[in-house]
Amino acid sequence: MIETTKEDKKKMKNLKIKETLQKTKERRWWMKIITRDIKLLIRHMTREQRYHLENIFLEAKQYRNTIIANNCEKINHIVRKDWTLKEIKYLSSQMIQSVFKQVKQDISNLSKSKKKWNKVWRLKFVKEVNCVELKQFWNTFNIKWSRIKIQWIKRWFYTKWLKQLDMNWEISNAMLVKKADWYHIMITNYVNYEKDDYCIHWWLWIDTWMKNQLTLNNWIQIQFEQFKDDDKKIKQKSKKFSKKKEYSRWWKKSKQLLWKAYLKRSRKRKDRINKLRHVFKNTHLFVEDINYQTWQKIWWKKSSEMTLWNFVKRMKHITKINKYYASTKICSNCWNKKDQLWLDVRTYHCDQCWMNLDRDLNASINIFNSWILSNNTKNIDPFIQIKSFNKIPFIKIKSLYISN
């Protein structure tokens, strides 16, 4: 019998891990990714659990800074400001690996930006870390009924919104996130595609703009409301925060309140977009290929309010039409093209057929006509009605058929 050494056993183990990882990658290639946000409840938490969670993020920050100080070499301890060594008590081995991996990724991102001739500096020290990866299910974290267990913490955490998870889904990994309201766990799942995901019932042609965000070719116009009350609250809280003494007790409290106000506004925006996406679930959208980053440079506040780029980015079935096609200058009735049309003029007036029509609606109809001519298809009637938009919050809907 040939005796196997420790090095041979390690090699065999690494080969097995590589094979299993390759199989999982091949299996998950054809699956859909779903992330679920789960909140840890404070009222069922002990003092030890709170202390442990706080120290996880503190040690993650200290460990990240020591790696950067030692030229990105892997170390099993933390270096303090006094140059004294400190043992890692609260971070598990897989958490340490995830922090080291994140530093490596940041360096690779810097090198990529350097290749694009951008100005690049060294990695800076971090004041706080708000995110730690829980790498492996059943090992770094576990789920049972309405509770979650994290590695090296004895008691289970009671959670909120865990009913969103289906236990038949394939759970891969999670992220322990520190937010303004409390600690959250973002769990990523892999799910098989269903027949309804590919099913398309109707088509829509959309024109986008700053004021009237979406104009459909079926004479419906959607306008996003601005969050003026939330903006006022943020201004008031930011003034209070600026007056407080740095790193004092009230400074930390006012910082958390300001963070909560920002989080509330961002959640409202996400809710609006998600409900719009649900309405356009089984529709194929046709949109002009516009660079929304240029809009942000010119009209920063207005473009950040509407979040059109996020809506277009997250839609499944979408085709982008050439942005150099003059959809606003061409008449949708007689195909007459104007030489110039200023942005202030919001109604299109044709000199040949004397047609008066909303500028954005005229553009959406032109996008629709250009697609029909290019694909040699018959006229398609879009079936989405105004009733389907009634339940969506922070939106104004207008029928241009009645107004015109």
PDB file of C-alpha atoms in Angstrom, residues 38-41 137-138 141-149 156-168 171 185 187:
ATOM      1  CA  ILE A  38     -34.471  39.898   4.942  1.00  0.00           C
ATOM      2  CA  LYS A  39     -34.371  42.061   8.067  1.00  0.00           C
ATOM      3  CA  LEU A  40     -33.094  40.888  11.471  1.00  0.00           C
ATOM      4  CA  LEU A  41     -35.519  41.814  14.270  1.00  0.00           C
ATOM      5  CA  PHE A 137     -25.086  28.041   2.895  1.00  0.00           C
ATOM      6  CA  TRP A 138     -25.304  25.551   5.841  1.00  0.00           C
ATOM      7  CA  PHE A 141     -25.323  30.904   7.529  1.00  0.00           C
ATOM      8  CA  ASN A 142     -28.329  28.625   7.942  1.00  0.00           C
ATOM      9  CA  ILE A 143     -32.139  29.023   7.632  1.00  0.00           C
ATOM     10  CA  LYS A 144     -34.808  27.289   9.721  1.00  0.00           C
ATOM     11  CA  TRP A 145     -38.505  28.321   9.766  1.00  0.00           C
ATOM     12  CA  SER A 146     -38.495  32.087  10.529  1.00  0.00           C
ATOM     13  CA  ARG A 147     -34.952  32.167  11.899  1.00  0.00           C
ATOM     14  CA  ILE A 148     -31.393  32.574  10.583  1.00  0.00           C
ATOM     15  CA  LYS A 149     -28.113  31.450  12.149  1.00  0.00           C
ATOM     16  CA  TRP A 156     -30.635  32.061  16.129  1.00  0.00           C
ATOM     17  CA  PHE A 157     -31.839  35.443  14.768  1.00  0.00           C
ATOM     18  CA  TYR A 158     -35.570  36.063  14.360  1.00  0.00           C
ATOM     19  CA  THR A 159     -36.302  37.647  10.991  1.00  0.00           C
ATOM     20  CA  LYS A 160     -38.846  39.637   8.988  1.00  0.00           C
ATOM     21  CA  TRP A 161     -39.957  38.932   5.374  1.00  0.00           C
ATOM     22  CA  LEU A 162     -38.522  35.360   5.364  1.00  0.00           C
ATOM     23  CA  LYS A 163     -41.788  34.113   3.804  1.00  0.00           C
ATOM     24  CA  GLN A 164     -40.525  35.561   0.494  1.00  0.00           C
ATOM     25  CA  LEU A 165     -38.076  32.647   0.290  1.00  0.00           C
ATOM     26  CA  ASP A 166     -39.198  29.340  -1.196  1.00  0.00           C
ATOM     27  CA  MET A 167     -37.216  26.417   0.251  1.00  0.00           C
ATOM     28  CA  ASN A 168     -37.308  24.639  -3.136  1.00  0.00           C
ATOM     29  CA  ILE A 171     -29.659  29.133  -2.167  1.00  0.00           C
ATOM     30  CA  ILE A 185     -29.305  39.778   5.013  1.00  0.00           C
ATOM     31  CA  ILE A 187     -29.882  36.148   0.072  1.00  0.00           C
TER      32      ILE A 187
END
